[in-house]
Coordinates of C-alpha atoms in Angstrom, one line a residue:
Chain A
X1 CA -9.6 -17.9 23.7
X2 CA -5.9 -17.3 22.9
X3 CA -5.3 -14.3 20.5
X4 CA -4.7 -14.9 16.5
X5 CA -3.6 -11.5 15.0
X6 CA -2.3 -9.1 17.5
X7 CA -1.1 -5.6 15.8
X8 CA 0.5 -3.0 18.6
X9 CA 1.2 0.5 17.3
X10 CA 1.3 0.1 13.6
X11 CA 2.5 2.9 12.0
X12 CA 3.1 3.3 8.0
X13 CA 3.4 6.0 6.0
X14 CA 3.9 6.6 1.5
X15 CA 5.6 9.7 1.3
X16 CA 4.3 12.6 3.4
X17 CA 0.8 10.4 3.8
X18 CA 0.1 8.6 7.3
X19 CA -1.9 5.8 5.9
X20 CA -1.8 3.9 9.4
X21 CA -1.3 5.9 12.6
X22 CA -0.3 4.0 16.0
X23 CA -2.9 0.8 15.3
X24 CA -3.3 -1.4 17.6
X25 CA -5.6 -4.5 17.8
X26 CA -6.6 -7.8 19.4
X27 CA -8.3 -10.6 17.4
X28 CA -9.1 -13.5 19.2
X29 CA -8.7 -17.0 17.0
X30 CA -12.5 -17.7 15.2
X31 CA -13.6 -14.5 15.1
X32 CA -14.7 -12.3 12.1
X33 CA -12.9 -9.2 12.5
X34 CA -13.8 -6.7 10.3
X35 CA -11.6 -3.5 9.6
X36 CA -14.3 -0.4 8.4
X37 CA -13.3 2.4 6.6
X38 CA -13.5 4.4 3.0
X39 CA -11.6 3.6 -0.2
X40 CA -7.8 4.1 0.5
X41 CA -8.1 4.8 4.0
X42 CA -5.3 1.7 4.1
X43 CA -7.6 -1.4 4.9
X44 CA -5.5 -3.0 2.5
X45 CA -2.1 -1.8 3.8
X46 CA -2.9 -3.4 6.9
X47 CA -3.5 -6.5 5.7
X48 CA 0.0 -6.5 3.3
X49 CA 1.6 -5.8 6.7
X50 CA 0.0 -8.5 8.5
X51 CA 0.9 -11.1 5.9
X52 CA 4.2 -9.9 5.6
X53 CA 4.1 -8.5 2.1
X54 CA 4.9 -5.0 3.1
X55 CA 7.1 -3.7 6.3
X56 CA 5.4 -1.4 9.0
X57 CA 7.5 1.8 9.1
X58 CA 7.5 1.1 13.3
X59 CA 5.0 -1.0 15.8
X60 CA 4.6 -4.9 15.6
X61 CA 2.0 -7.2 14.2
X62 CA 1.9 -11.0 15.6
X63 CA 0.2 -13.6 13.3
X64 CA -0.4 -16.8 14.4
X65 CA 2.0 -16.1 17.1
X66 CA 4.4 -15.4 14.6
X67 CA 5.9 -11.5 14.0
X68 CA 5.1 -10.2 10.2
X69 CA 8.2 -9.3 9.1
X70 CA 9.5 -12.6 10.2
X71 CA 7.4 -15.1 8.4
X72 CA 8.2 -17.8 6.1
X73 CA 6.5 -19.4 3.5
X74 CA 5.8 -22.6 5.0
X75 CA 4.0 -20.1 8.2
X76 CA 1.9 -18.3 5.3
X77 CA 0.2 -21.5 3.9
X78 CA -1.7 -21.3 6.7
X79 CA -3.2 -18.1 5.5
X80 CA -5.6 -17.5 2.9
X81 CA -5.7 -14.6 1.2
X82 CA -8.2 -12.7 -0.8
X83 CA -6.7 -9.3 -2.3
X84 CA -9.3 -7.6 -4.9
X85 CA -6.5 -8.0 -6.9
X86 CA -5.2 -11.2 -7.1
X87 CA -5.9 -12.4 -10.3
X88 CA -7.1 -15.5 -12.0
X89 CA -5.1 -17.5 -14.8
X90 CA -7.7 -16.1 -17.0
X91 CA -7.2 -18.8 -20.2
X92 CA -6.9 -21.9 -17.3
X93 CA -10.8 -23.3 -16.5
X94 CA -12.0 -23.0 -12.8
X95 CA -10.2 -26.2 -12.4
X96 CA -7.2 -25.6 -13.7
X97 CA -6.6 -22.7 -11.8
X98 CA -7.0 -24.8 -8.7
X99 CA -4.8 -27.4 -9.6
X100 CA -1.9 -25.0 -10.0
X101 CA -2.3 -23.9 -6.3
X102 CA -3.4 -27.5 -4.9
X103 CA -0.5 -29.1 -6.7
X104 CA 1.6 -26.6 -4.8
X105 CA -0.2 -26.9 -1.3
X106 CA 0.4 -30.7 -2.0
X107 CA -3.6 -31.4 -2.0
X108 CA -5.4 -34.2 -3.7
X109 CA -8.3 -33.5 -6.9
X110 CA -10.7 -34.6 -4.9
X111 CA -10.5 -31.5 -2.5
X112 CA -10.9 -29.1 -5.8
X113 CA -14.0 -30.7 -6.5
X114 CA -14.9 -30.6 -3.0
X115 CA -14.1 -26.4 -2.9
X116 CA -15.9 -25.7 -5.8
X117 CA -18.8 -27.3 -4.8
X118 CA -18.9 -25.4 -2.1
X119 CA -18.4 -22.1 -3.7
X120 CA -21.7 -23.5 -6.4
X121 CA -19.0 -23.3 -9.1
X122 CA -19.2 -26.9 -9.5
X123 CA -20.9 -26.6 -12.8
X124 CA -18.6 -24.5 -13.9
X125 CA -15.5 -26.5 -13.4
X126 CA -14.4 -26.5 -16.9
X127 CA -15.4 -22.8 -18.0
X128 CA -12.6 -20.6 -18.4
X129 CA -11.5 -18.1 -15.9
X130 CA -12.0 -15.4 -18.4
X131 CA -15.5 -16.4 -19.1
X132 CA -16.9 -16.4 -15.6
X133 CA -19.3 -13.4 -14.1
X134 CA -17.5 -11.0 -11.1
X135 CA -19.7 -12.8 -8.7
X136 CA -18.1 -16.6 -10.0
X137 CA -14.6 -14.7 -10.6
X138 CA -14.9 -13.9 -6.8
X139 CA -16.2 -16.9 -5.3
X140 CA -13.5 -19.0 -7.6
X141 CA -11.0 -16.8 -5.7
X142 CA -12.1 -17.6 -2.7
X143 CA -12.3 -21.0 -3.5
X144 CA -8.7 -20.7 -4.2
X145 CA -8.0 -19.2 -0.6
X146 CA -10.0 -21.7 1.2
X147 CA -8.8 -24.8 -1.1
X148 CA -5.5 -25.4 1.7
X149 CA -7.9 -24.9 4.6
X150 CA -6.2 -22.1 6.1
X151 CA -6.2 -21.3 9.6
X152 CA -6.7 -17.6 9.2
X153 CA -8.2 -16.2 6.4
X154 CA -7.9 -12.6 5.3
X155 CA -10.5 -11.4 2.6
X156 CA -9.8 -7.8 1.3
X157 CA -13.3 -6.8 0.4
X158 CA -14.8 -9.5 -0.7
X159 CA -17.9 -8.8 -2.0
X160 CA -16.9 -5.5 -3.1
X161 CA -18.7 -4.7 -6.4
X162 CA -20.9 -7.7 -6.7
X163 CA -24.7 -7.6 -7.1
X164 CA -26.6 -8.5 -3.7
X165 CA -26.9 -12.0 -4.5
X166 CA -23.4 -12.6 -5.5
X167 CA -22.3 -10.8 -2.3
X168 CA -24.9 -12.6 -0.3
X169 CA -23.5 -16.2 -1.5
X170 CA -19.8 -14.6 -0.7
X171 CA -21.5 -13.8 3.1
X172 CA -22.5 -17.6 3.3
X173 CA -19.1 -19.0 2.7
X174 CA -17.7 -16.7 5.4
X175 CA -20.2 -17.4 8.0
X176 CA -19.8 -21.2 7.0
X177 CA -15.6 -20.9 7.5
X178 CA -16.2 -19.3 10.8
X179 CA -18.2 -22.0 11.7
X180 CA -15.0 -24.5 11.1
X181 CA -13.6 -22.3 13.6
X182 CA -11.5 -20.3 11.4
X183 CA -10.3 -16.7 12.3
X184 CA -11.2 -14.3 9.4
X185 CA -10.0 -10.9 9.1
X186 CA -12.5 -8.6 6.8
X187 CA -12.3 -5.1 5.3
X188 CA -15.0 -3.9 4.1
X189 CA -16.8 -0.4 3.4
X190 CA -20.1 -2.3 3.6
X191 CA -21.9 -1.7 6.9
X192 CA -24.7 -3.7 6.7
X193 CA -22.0 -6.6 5.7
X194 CA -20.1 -6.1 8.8
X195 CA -23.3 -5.6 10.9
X196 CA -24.2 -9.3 9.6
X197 CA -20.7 -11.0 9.9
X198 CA -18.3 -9.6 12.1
X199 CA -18.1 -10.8 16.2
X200 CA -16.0 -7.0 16.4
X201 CA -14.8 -4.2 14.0
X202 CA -12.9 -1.1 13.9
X203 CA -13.7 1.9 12.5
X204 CA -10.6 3.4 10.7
X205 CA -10.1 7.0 10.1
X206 CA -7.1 9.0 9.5
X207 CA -4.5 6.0 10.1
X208 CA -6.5 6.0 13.3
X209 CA -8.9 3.5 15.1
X210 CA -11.8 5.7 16.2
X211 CA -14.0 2.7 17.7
X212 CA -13.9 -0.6 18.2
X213 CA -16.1 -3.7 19.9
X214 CA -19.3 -5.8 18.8
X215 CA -21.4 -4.0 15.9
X216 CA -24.6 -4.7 17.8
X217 CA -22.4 -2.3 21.1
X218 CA -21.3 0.2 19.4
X219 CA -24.6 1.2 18.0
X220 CA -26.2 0.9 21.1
X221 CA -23.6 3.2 22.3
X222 CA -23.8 5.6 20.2
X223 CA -27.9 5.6 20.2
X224 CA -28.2 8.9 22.1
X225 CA -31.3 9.6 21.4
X226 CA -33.3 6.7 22.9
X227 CA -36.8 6.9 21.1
X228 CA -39.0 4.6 19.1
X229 CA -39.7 5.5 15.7
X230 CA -44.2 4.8 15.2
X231 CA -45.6 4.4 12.3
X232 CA -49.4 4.5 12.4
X233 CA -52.1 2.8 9.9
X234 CA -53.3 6.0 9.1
X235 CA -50.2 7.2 7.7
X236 CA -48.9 9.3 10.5
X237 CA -45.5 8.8 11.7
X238 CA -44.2 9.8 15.7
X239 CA -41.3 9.5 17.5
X240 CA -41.8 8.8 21.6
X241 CA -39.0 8.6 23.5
X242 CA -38.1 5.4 26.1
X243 CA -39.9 6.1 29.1
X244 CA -42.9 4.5 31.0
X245 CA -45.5 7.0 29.5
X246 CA -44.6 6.1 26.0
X247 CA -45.5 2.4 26.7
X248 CA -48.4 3.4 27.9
X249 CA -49.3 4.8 25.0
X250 CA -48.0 1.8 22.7
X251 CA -50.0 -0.4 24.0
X252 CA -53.3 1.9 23.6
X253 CA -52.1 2.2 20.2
X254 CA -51.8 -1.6 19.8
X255 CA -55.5 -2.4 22.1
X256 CA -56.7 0.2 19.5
X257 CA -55.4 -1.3 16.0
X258 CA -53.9 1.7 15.4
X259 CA -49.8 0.7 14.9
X260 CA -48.7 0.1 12.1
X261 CA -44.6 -0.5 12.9
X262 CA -42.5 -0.1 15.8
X263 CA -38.5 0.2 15.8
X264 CA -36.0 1.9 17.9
X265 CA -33.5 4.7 16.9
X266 CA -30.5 2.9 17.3
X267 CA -27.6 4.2 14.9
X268 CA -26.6 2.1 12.1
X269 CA -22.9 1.8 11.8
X270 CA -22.9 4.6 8.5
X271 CA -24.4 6.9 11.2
X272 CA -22.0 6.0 13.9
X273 CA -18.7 6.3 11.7
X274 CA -20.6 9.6 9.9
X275 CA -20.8 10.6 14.0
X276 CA -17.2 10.3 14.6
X277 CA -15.3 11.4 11.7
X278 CA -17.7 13.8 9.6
X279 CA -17.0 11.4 6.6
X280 CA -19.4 8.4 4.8
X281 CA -17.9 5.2 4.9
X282 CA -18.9 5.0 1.1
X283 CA -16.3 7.3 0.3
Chain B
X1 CA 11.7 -29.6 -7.9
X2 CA 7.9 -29.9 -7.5
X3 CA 6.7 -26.1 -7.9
X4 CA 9.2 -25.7 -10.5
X5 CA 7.0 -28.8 -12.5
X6 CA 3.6 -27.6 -11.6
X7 CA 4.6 -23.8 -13.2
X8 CA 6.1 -25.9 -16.2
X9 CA 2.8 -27.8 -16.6
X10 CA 0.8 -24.2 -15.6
X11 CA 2.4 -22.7 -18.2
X12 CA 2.4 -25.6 -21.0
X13 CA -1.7 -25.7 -20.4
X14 CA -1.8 -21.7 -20.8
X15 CA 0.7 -21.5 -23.9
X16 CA -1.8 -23.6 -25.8
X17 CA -4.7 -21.4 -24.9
X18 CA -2.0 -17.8 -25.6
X19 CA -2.0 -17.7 -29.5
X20 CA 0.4 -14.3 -28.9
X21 CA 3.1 -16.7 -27.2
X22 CA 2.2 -20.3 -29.4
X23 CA 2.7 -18.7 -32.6
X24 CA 6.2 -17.6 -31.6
X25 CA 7.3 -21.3 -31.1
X26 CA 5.9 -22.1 -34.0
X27 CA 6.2 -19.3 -36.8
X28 CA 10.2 -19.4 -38.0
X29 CA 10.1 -23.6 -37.8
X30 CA 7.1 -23.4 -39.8
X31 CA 8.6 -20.5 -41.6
X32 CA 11.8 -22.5 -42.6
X33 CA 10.3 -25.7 -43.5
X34 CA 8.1 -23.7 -46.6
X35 CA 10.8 -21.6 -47.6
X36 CA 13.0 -24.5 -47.9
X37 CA 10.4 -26.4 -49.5
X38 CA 9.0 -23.6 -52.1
X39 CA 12.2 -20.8 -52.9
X40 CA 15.1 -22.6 -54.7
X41 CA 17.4 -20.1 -56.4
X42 CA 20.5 -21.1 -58.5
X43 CA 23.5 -20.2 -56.5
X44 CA 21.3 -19.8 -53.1
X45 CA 23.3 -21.4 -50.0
X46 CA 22.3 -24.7 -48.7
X47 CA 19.5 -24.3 -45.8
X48 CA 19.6 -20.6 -46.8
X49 CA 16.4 -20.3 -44.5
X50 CA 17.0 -22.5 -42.0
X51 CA 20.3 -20.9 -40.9
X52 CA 18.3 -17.1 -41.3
X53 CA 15.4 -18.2 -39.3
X54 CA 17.0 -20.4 -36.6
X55 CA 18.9 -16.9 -35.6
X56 CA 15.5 -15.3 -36.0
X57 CA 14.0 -17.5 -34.0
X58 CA 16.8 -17.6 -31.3
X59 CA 16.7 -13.7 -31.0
X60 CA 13.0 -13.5 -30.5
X61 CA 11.0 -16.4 -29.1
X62 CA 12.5 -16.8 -26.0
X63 CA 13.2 -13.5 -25.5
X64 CA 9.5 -12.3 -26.0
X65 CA 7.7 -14.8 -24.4
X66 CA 9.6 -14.6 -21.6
X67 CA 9.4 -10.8 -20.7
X68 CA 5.4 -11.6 -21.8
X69 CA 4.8 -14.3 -19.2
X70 CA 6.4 -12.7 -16.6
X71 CA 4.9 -9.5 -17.1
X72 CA 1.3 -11.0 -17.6
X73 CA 1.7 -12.0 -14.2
X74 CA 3.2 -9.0 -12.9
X75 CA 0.4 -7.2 -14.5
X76 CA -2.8 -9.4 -13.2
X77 CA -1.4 -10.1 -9.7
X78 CA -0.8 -13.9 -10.0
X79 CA 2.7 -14.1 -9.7
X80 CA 1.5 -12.2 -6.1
X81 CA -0.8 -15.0 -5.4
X82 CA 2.1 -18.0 -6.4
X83 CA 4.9 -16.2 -3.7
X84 CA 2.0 -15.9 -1.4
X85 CA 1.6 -19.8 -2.0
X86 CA 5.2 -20.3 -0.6
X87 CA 6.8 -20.5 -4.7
X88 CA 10.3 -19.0 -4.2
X89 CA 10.9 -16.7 -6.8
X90 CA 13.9 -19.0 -8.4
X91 CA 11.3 -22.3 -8.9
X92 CA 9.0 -19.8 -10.9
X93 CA 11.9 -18.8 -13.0
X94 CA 13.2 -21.6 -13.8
X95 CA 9.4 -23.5 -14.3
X96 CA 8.7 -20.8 -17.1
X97 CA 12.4 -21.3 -17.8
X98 CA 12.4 -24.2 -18.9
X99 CA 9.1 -24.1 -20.5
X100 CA 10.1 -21.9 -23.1
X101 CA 13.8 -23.2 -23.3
X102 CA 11.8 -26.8 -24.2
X103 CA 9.8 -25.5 -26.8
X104 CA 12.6 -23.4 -28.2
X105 CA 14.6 -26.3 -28.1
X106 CA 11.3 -28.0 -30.5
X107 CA 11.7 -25.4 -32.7
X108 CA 15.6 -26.4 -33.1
X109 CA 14.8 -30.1 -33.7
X110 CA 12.3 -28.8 -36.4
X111 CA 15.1 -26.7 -37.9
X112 CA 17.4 -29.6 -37.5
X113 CA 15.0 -32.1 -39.5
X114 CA 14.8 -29.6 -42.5
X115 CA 18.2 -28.8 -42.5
X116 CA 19.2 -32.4 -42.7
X117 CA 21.9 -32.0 -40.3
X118 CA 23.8 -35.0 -39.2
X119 CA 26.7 -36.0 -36.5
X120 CA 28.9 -33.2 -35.6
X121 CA 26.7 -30.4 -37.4
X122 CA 23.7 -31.6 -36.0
X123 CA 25.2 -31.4 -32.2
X124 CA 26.9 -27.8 -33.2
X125 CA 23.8 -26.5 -34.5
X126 CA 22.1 -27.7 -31.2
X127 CA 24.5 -26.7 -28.8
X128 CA 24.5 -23.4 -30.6
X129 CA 20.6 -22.6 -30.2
X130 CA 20.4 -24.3 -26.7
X131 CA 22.9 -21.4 -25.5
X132 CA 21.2 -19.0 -27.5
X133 CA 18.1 -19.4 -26.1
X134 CA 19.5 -19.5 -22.7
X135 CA 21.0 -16.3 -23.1
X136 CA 17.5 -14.1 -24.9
X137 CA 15.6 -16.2 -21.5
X138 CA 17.9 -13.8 -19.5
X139 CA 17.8 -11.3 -21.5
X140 CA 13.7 -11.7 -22.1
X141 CA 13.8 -12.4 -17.6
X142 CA 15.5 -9.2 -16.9
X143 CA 12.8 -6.8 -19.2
X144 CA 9.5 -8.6 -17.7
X145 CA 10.8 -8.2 -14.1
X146 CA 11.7 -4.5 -14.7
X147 CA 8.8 -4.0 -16.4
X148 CA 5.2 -2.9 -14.2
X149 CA 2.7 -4.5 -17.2
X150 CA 2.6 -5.7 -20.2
X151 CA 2.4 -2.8 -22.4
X152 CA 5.7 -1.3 -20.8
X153 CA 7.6 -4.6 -21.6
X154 CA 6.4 -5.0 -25.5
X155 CA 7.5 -1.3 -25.8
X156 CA 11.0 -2.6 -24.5
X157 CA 10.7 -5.9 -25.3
X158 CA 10.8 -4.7 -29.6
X159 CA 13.5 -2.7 -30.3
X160 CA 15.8 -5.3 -28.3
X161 CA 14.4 -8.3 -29.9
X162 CA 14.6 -6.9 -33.4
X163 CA 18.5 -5.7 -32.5
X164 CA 19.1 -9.5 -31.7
X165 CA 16.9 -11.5 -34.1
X166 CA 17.5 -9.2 -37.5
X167 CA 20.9 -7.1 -37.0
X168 CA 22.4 -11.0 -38.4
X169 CA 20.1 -10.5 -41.4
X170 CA 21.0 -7.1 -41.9
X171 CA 24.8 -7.6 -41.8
X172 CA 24.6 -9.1 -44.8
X173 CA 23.9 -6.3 -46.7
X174 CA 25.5 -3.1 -44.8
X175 CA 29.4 -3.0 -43.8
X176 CA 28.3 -0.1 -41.1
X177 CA 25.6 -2.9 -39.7
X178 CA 27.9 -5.9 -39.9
X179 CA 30.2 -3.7 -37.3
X180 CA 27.5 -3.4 -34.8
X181 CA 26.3 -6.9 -35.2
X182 CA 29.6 -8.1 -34.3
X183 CA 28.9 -6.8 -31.0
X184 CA 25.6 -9.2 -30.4
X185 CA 25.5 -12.7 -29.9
X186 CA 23.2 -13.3 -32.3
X187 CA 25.4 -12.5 -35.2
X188 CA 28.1 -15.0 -33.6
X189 CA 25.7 -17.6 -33.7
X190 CA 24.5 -16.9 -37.1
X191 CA 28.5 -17.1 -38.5
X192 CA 28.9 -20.4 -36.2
X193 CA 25.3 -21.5 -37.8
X194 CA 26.4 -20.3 -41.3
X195 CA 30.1 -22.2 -40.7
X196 CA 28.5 -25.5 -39.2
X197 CA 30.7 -28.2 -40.2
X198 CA 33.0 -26.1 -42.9
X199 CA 34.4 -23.1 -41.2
X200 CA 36.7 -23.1 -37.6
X201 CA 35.2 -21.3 -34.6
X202 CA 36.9 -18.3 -34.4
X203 CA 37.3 -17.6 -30.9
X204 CA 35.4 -14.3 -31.4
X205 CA 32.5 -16.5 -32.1
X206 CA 32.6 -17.8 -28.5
X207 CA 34.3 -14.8 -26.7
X208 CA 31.5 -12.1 -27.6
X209 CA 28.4 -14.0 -27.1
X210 CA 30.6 -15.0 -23.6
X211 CA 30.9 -11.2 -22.9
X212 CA 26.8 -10.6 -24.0
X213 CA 25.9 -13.7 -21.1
X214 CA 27.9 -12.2 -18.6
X215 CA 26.1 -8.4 -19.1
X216 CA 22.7 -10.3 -19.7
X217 CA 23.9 -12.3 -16.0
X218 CA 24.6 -9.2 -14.2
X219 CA 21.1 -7.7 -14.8
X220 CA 19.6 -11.0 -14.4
X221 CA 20.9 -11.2 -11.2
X222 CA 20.1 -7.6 -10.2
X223 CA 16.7 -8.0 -11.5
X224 CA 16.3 -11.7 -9.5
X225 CA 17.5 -9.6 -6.4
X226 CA 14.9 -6.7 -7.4
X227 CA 12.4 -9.7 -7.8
X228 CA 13.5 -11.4 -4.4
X229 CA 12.9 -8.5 -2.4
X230 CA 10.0 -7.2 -3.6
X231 CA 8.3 -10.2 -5.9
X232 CA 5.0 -7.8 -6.1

């Protein structure tokens, strides 16, 4: 796979604050990459730098084979890009507000009835902007991102705020992009929403990367303690650690009737990231 | 030419969903046409109104709905979302542009129909507004680019457009005023309004509305730069 974003030794600072410090990253084209840290550790810095709306104080950032600073318009249509912030001409309907940005991109109606169907806001075509829920607010801006089909798409926390189902139906659309084959770059203080999309993240602290690689891995590595969590019908709860005695005594437990649930100790990502930096990812 | 359109028709669809910016096209026309139609006082002079509001009108309209569109979209993050949809800063200036410099110009033909002007007046008085509202756009472009939001560009956005739209009303009344006035377009194109068709044009009349354009330029081109760079 040939690489899509490739960032070597970012560095940017605001005044006396390091928000990135010496980043450097590989994303491989259709992969969800997803960037994990707290609230203003400068998830969305990164992604201003990588779409060239905001110069990197030193290091390099190549998009679509492309350096940051050096992109053009016509290069950035084939982004899509989901800031928290971008708004919505809140007076326009849902399908207004595409036609202003398909008339640009040069794209037919028929593909803005085609995008809102897919984001289920197909019903709500002619409701205004201002009138929608957060969850339809979001998924009309994502409809918006995805409405030039986009090579690479970068979604600046995209479910952030929205009730589990909203940010559940957010989750689908992603998974279904990747599926086209796009690459999709994610930030997100959500663990268990990086557990479920992301092929790799990073865990950023400090302007630093402190890990990197496949969710699934890093937990895994980070599972020092290597025991299975028991709970039995009667209410009692052990912990046995992996070694042949302890399956031994499983499967009595089981011949028995006795087990109740099994799971291993593996770290979840808020205990891996709490492991390395002292910090929640919440934050 | 074809994002410049598309802004024009994004921003004809949202005007007539924006009371705040609507009623500013439509309130001295609408104005003018009932004062006309309802005050007559003996000795009053012909299209009394119509030459008061026109000035009104060319001092405030464009120059508030301007510096309100542009900071509405500075404010909510879609003028972000347009440059990052390859719209070059100059296509969205001149789509709003010449939005507001066609309904302005609406406005004019409505002033023009009460007033009853014909032949040469009728192409004076149009000429005159035309530049008028050229020059309170630039004026109106340079406060919403400066401005961060909304709120901070109404709070500049008033005392400038009630030096320009009522300093030519207030002339008439006050020697000390009509000094200042001199000073501001406006009150040029209210004497070349008030003169249509009877008086010269005093080369004052052109000279310090030329001089006001050439200021309102310079920050309009420091502000485009400003805008250029940095669109967000």
């Amino acid at each position: 796979m040939s690489k899509a974003i490739e960032i070597k030794e970012i560095r940017k600072s605001f005044g006396e604050k390091k928000v990135l410090d010496g980043i450097s990253l590989n994303i491989e084209k259709g992969e969800i990459f997803g960037l994990l840290a707290p609230s203003g550790a400068g998830k969305t810095t990164l992604i201003k730098i990588l779409t060239g709306q905001l110069n990197a104080d030193s290091g390099t950032s190549i998009v679509n084979g492309i350096n940051s600073n050096a992109l053009t318009g016509a290069e950035c249509r084939k982004f899509g890009i989901m800031m928290d912030n971008f708004g919505l001409y809140d007076r326009l309907s849902c399908c207004e507000n595409l036609k202003v940005f398909a008339g640009i991109y040069g794209i037919g109606k028929e593909r803005i009835y085609e995008v809102l169907e897919a984001v289920g806001l197909a019903e709500s075509a002619k409701k205004s902007a201002s009138a929608l829920s957060k969850g339809m607010s979001s998924r009309l801006r994502l409809a918006r991102v995805l409405l030039h089909n986009p090579e690479i798409l970068f979604l600046d926390e995209p479910a952030s705020g929205l009730d589990p189902a909203s940010a559940e139906e957010i989750q689908k659309l992603i998974l279904a992009e990747k599926s086209k084959g796009k690459t999709i770059f994610l930030t997100t203080h959500d663990m268990a929403e990086a557990e479920l999309l992301c092929d790799n993240i990073a865990l950023l602290d400090g302007g630093k990367i402190v890990e990197y690689g496949n969710p699934r891995e890093i937990c895994r590595r980070y599972n020092h303690k290597k025991t299975l969590k028991i709970h039995l019908k009667n209410g009692e709860d052990m912990e046995l650690p992996h070694n042949e005695k302890s399956a031994e005594i499983i499967a009595e437990m089981m011949k028995n009737g006795g087990l109740e649930t099994i799971h291993t100790s593996e770290p979840t990502l808020k205990d891996v990231f709490m492991e390395l930096t002292g910090k929640e990812l919440s934050q | 030419m074809r994002n410049i359109s598309i802004i024009f028709l994004k921003q004809l669809k949202d005007t007539l969903k924006n009371k705040a910016v609507l009623i500013q096209f439509v309130m001295f026309p609408l104005m003018a046409v009932i004062m006309e139609n309802s005050v007559k006082i003996e000795g009053m002079p012909e299209n009394f109104f119509v030459k008061l509001f026109s000035v009104m009108f060319v001092g405030m309209a464009p120059l508030t709905c301007i510096s309100s569109i542009i900071s509405e979209e500075k404010e909510k993050n879609t003028l972000r979302a347009l440059m990052m949809s390859n719209v070059k800063p100059l296509e969205y200036l001149c789509g709003i542009g010449s939005y507001v410099w066609l309904m302005c110009m609406a406005g004019t033909a409505i002033f023009a129909v009460c007033g009853g002007f014909t032949g040469v007046s009728l192409v004076e008085f149009v000429a005159v507004m035309a530049a008028g509202v050229v020059l309170s756009e630039l004026i109106g472009g340079v406060i919403g680019i400066f401005s961060r939001n909304q709120m901070s560009a109404t709070s500049v956005t008033i005392p400038v457009m009630m030096i320009f739209s009522f300093l030519p009303m207030l002339s008439m009344f006050n020697d000390k005023i009509e000094k200042v006035a001199n000073l501001t377009y406006t009150q040029h194109l209210s004497l070349l309004i008030n003169g249509l068709g009877t008086a010269p044009i005093k080369a004052e009349n052109l000279l310090v509305p030329a001089v006001n354009c050439l200021f309102a330029l310079v920050l309009f081109v420091l502000s485009f730069k400003r805008i250029s760079k940095n669109p967000f």
